[in-house]
Coordinates of C-alpha atoms and ligand atoms in Angstrom, one line a residue:
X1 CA 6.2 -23.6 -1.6
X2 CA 7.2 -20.5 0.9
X3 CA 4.5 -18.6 1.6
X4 CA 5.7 -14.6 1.7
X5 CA 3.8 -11.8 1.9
X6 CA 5.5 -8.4 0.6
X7 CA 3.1 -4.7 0.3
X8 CA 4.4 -1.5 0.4
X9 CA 3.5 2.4 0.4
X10 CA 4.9 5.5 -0.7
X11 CA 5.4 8.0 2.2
X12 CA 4.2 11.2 0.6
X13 CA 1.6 11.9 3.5
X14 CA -0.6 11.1 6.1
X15 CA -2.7 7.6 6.4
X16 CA -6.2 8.1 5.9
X17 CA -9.5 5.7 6.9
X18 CA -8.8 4.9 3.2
X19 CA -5.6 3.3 3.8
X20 CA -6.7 1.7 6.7
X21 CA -10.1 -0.6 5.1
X22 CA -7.8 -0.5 1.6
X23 CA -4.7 -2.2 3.0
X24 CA -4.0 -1.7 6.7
X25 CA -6.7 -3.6 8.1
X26 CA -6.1 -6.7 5.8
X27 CA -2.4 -7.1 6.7
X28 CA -3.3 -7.1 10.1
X29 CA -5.3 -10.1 9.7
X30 CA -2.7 -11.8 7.6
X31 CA -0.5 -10.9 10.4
X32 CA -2.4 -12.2 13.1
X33 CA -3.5 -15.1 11.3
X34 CA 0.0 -16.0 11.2
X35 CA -0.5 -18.2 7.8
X36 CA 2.6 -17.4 5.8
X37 CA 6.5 -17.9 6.5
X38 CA 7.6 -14.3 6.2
X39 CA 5.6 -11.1 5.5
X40 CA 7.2 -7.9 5.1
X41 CA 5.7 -4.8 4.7
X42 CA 7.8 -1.6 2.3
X43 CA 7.8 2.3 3.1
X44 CA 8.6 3.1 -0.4
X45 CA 10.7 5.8 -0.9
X46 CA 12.6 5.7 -3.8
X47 CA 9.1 5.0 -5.5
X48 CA 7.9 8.2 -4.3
X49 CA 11.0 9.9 -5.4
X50 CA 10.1 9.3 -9.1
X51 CA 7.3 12.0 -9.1
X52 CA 8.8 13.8 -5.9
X53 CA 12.5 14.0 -7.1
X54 CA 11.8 17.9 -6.8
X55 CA 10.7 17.5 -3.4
X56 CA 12.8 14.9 -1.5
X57 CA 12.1 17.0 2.1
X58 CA 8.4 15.3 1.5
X59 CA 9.2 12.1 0.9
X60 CA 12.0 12.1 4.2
X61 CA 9.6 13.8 6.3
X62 CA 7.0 11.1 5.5
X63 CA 9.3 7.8 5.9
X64 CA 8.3 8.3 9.8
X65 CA 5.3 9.1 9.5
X66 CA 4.5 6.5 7.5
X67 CA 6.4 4.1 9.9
X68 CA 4.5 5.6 13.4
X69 CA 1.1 4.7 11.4
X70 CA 1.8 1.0 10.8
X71 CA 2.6 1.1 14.3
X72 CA 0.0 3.0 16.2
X73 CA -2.7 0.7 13.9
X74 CA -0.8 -2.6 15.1
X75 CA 1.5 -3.6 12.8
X76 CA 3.7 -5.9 14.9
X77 CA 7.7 -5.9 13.9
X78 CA 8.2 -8.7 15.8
X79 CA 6.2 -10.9 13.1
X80 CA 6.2 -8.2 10.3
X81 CA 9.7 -7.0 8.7
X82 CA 9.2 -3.2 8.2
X83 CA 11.9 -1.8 5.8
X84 CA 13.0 1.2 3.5
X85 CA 13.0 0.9 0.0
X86 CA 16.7 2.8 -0.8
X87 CA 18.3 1.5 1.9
X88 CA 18.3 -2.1 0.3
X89 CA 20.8 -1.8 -2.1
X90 CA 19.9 -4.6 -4.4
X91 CA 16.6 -3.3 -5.9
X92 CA 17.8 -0.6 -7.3
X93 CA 20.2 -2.7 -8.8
X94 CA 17.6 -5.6 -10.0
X95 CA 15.6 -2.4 -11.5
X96 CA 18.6 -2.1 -14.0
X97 CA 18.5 -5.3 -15.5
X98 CA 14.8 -6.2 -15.4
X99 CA 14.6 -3.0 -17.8
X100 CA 16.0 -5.1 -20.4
X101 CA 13.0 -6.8 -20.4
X102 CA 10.1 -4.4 -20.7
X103 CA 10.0 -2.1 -23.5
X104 CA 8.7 1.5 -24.2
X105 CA 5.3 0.8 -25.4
X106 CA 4.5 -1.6 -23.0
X107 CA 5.4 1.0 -20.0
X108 CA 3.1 3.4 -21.5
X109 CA 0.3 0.8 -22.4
X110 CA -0.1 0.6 -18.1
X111 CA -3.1 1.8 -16.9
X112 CA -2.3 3.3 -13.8
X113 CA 1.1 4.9 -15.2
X114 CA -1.1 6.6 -17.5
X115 CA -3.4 8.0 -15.4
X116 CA -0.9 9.1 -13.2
X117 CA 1.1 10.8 -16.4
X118 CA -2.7 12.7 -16.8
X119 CA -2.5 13.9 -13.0
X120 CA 1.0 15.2 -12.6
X121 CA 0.8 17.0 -16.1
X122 CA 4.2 15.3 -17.4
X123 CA 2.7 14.7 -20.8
X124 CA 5.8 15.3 -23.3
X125 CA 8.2 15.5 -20.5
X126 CA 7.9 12.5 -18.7
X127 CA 11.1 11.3 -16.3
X128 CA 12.3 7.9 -17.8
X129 CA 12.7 7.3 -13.9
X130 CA 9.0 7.7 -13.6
X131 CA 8.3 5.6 -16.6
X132 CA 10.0 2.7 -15.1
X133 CA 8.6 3.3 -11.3
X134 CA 6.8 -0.8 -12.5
X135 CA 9.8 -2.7 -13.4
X136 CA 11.3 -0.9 -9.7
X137 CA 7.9 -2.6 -8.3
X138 CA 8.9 -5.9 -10.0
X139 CA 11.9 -5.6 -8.4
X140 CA 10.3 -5.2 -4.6
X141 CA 8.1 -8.0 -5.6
X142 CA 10.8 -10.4 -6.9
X143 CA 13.7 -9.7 -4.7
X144 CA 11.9 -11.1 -1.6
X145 CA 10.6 -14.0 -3.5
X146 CA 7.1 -13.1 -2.7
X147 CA 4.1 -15.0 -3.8
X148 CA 1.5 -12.5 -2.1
X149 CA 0.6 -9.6 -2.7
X150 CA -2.4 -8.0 -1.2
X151 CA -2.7 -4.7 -2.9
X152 CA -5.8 -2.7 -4.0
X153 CA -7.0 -2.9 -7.7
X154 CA -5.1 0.0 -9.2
X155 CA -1.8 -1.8 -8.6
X156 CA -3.2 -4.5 -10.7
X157 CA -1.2 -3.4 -13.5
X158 CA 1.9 -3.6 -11.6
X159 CA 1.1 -7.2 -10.9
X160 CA 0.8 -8.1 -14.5
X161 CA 3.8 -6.5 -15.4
X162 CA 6.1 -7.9 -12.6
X163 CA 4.2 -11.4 -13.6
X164 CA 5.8 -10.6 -17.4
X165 CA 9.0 -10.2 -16.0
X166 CA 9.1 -13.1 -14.2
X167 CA 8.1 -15.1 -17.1
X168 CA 10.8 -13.1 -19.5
X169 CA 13.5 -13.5 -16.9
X170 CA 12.8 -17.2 -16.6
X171 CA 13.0 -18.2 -20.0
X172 CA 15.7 -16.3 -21.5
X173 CA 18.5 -16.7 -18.1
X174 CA 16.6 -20.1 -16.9
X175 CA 14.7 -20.5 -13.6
X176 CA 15.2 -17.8 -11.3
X177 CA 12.4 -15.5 -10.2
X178 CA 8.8 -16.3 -8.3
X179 CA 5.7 -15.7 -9.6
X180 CA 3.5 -13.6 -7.2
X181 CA 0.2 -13.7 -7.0
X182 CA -2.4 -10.7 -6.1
X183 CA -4.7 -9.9 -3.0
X184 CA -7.3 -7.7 -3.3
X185 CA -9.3 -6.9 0.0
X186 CA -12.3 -8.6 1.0
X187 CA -14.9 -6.4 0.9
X188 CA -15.8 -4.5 -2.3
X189 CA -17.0 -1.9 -0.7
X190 CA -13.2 -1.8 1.2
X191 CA -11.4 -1.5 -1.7
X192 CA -12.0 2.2 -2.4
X193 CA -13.9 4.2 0.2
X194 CA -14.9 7.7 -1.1
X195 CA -13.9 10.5 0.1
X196 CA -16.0 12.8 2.4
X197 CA -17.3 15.1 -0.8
X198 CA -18.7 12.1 -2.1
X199 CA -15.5 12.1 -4.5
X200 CA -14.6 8.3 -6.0
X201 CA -11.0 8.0 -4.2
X202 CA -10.0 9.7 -0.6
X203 CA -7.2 11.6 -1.8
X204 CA -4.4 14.3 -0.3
X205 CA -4.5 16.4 -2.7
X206 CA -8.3 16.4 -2.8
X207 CA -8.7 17.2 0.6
X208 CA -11.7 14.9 1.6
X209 CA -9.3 12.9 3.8
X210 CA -10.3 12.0 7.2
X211 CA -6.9 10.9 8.8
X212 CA -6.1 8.0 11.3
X213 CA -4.9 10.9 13.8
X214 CA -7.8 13.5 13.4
X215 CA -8.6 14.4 16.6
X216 CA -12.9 13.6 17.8
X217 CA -13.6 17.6 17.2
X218 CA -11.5 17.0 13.2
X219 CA -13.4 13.7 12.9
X220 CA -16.9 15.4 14.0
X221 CA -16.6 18.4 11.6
X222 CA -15.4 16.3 8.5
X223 CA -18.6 13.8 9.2
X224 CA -20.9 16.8 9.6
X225 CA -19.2 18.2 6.2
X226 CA -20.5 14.9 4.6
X227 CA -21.9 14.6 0.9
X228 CA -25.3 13.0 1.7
X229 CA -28.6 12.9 -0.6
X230 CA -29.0 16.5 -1.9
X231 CA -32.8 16.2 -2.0
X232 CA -33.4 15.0 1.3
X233 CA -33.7 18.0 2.9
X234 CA -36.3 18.2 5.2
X235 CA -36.5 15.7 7.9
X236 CA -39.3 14.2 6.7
X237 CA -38.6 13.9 3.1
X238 CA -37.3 10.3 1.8
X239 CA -33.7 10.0 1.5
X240 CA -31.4 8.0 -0.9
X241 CA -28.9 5.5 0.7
X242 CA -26.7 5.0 -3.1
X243 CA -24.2 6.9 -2.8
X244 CA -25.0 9.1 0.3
X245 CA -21.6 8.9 1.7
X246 CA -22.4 8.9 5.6
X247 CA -24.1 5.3 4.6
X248 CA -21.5 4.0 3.0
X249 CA -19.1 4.6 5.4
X250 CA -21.7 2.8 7.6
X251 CA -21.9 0.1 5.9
X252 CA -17.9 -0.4 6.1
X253 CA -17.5 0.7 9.6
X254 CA -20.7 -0.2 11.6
X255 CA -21.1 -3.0 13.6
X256 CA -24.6 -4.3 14.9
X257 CA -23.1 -3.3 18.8
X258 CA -22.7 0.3 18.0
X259 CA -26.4 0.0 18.0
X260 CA -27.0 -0.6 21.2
X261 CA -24.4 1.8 22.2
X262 CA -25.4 4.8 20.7
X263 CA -28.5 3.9 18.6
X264 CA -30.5 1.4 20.9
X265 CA -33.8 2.5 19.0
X266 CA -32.4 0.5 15.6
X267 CA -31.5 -2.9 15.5
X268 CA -29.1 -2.9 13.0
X269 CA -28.0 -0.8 9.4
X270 CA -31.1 -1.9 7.6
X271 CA -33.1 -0.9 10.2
X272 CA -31.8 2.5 9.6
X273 CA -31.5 2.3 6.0
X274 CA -35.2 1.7 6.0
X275 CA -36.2 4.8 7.8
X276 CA -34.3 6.8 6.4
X277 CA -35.4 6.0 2.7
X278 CA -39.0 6.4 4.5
X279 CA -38.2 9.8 5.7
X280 CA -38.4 10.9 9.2
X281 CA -34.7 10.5 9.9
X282 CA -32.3 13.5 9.7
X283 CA -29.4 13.5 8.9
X284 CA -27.5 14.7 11.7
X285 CA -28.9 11.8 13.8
X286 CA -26.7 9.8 11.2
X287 CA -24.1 11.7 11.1
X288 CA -23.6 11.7 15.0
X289 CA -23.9 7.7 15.0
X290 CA -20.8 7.5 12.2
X291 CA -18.7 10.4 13.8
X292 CA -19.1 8.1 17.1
X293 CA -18.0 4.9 15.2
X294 CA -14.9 6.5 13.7
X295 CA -14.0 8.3 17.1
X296 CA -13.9 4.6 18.3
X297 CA -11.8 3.5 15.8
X298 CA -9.4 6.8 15.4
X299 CA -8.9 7.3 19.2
X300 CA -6.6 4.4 20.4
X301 CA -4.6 4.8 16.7
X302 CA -4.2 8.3 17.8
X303 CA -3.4 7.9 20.9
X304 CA -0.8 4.8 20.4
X305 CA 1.0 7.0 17.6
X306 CA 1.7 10.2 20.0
X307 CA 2.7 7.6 22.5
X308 CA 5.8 6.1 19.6
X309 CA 6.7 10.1 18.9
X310 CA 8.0 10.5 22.4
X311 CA 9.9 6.9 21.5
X312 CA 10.8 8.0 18.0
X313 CA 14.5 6.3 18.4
X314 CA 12.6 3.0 18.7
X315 CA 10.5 3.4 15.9
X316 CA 14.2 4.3 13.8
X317 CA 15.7 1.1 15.5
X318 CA 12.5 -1.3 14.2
X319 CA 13.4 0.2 10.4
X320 CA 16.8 -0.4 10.9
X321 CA 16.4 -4.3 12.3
X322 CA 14.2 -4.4 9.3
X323 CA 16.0 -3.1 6.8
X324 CA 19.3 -5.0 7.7
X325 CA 16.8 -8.6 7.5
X326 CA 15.6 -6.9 3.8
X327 CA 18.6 -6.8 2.2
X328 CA 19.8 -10.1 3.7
X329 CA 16.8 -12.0 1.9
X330 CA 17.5 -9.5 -1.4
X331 CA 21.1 -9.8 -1.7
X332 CA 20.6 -13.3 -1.8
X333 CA 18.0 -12.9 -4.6
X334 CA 20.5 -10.7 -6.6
X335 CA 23.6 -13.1 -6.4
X336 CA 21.0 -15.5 -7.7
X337 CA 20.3 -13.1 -10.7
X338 CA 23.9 -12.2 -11.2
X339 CA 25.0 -15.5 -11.4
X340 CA 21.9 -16.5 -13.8
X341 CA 22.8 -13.5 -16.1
X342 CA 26.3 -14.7 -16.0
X343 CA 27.4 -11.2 -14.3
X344 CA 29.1 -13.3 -11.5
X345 CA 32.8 -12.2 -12.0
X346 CA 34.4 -13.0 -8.6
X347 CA 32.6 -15.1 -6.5
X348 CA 31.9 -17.8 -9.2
X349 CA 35.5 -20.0 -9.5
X350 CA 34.2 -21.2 -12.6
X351 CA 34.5 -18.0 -14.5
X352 CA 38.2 -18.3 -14.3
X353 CA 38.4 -21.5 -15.4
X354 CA 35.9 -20.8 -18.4
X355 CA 38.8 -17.8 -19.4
X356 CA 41.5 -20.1 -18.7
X357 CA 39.8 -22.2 -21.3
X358 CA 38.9 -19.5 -23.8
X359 CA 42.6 -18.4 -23.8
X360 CA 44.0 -22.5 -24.1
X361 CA 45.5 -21.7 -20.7
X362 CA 46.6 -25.2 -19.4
X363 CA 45.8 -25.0 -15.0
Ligands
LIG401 N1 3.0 1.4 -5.8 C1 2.6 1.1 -4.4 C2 1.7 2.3 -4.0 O1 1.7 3.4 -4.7 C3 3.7 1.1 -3.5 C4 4.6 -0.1 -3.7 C5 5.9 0.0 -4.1 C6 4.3 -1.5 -3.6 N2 6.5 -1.3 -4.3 C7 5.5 -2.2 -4.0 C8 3.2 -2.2 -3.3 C9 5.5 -3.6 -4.0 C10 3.2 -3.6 -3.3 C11 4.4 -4.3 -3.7 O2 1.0 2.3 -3.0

């Protein structure tokens, strides 16, 4: 079987270090590891639409952005297909008749469509569009045929819907649609970094981001801002490691050769770990060593991405290019559909004849 990778995001802001060890970094290794026959990678607009349909501005403004990032962190179009959700036609289009499929109760009954009903205060007034923003997402799965998914663990539930579809689709119109299967990162740790207030999820709308364009003085203030042990306050006192933020960012981001760069007296993170449960160890000596690590890692991203906004009519072109491939591979997966569903009218000659018959026409 084909091996095709598809991921997407909604562009409703800026990436954050988040975004990069939650889904960034692994696509580039699935990208450069080149094991898979075509990977292609979604700026989901129309998906952000259904809870920004007041605010389409944001979602435009973002489709860029959202574009300059993959870029700048090394997302390659010449192995990656980079494309626009509402420019390819045939999704929305698939969306319709996969909703035949799903009912009411079971779009409620998804976990992360509930949650996100709690956020956004919809409650009794939620938009039907918004409802349905899953089957959409079975439709971006299906359409490309993919059989990978690499997501992070609250699109799980999108998964297992798309994977119902599938199955429903299948048996009632006959063999038609893939069954994809997910990829969650690595690293447990990867999957949700915190944010800087010590908060479960690195969020916008929180404001605890640290983005992959801060500049060294945003980076240095945000890591300085840093939720660490809230009894550790002298120097000397013992400190707690679980859950003091600037650690775990550490033990995502620190490599034993930043060590010798910038903190030759300690071998490695346990080393560190140790003295700082000891005591002795402050924490701006900490905070210093991570601020340096994500400078490292933020700079060249930073400084890429301001390189591609004086080239912004490349970036455009590499979304077009895309785009145009996308809805070659999903037009092809809709004509499949339609001809399944028996919704085939013009191109199939046998409809014609299958009238001709109906009516005792003799040919
Ligand atoms: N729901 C995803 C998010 O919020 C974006 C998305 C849309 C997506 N369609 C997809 C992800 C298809 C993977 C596959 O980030």
């Amino acid at each position: 079987m084909e091996k095709i990778i598809l991921t997407g995001d909604r562009p409703t802001g800026k990436l954050h270090l988040g975004h990069y060890v939650g889904s960034i970094l692994n696509r580039i290794k699935l990208q450069n590891e080149g094991n898979y026959d075509e990977m292609y990678i979604m700026i989901a607009d129309a998906q952000a639409l259904t809870d920004n349909f007041d605010n389409p501005k944001k979602v435009r403004d973002n489709v860029l952005e959202v574009a300059l990032f993959y870029l700048a962190c090394g997302i390659d179009p010449k192995k990656v297909t980079i494309f626009i959700q509402s420019e390819v036609s045939a999704l929305t289009e698939l969306t319709f008749y996969y909703m035949n499929l799903v009912t009411l109760s079971r779009l409620m009954r998804n976990p992360t469509v509930k949650s996100e009903i709690k956020l956004r205060g919809f409650e009794e007034s939620i938009p039907s569009g918004f409802l349905n923003y899953p089957v959409s997402q079975a439709a971006d799965i299906t359409a490309f045929n993919s059989t990978i998914v690499p997501v992070g663990d609250d699109q799980l539930p999108m998964i297992e819907q798309t994977k119902e579809i599938v199955h429903s689709f299948n048996r009632i119109y006959g063999d038609t649609l893939v069954e994809p299967k997910e990829v969650l990162p690595d690293s447990i740790k990867a999957r949700r970094l915190p944010g800087i207030d010590g908060k479960a999820k690195m969020s916008k709308s929180l404001g605890n981001c640290i983005y992959l364009d801060d500049s060294n003085e945003e980076i240095n203030k945000k890591v300085m801002q840093m939720y660490t042990d809230p009894n550790h306050i002298k120097v000397t006192d013992p400190g707690k490691v679980e859950g003091n933020v600037v650690f775990t960012y550490l033990d995502v981001f620190c490599k034993d050769d930043d060590f010798q760069k910038y903190l030759p007296e300690y071998k490695n993170l346990d080393e560190l770990k140790n003295h700082y449960k000891k005591g002795g160890l402050g924490d701006v000596t900490i905070k210093r060593f991570l601020s340096s690590i994500l400078c490292d890692l933020i700079t060249p991203i930073r400084e890429k991405k301001l390189e591609l906004i004086n080239n912004l009519d490349y970036v455009l072109k590499v979304l077009e290019e895309g785009t145009k491939k996308a809805n070659i591979k999903a037009n092809e997966t809709l004509k499949k559909v339609k001809n399944h569903m028996q919704i085939d009218y013009f191109e199939n000659p046998k409809f014609l004849e299958e009238m001709q018959s109906k009516f005792n026409i003799e040919k």
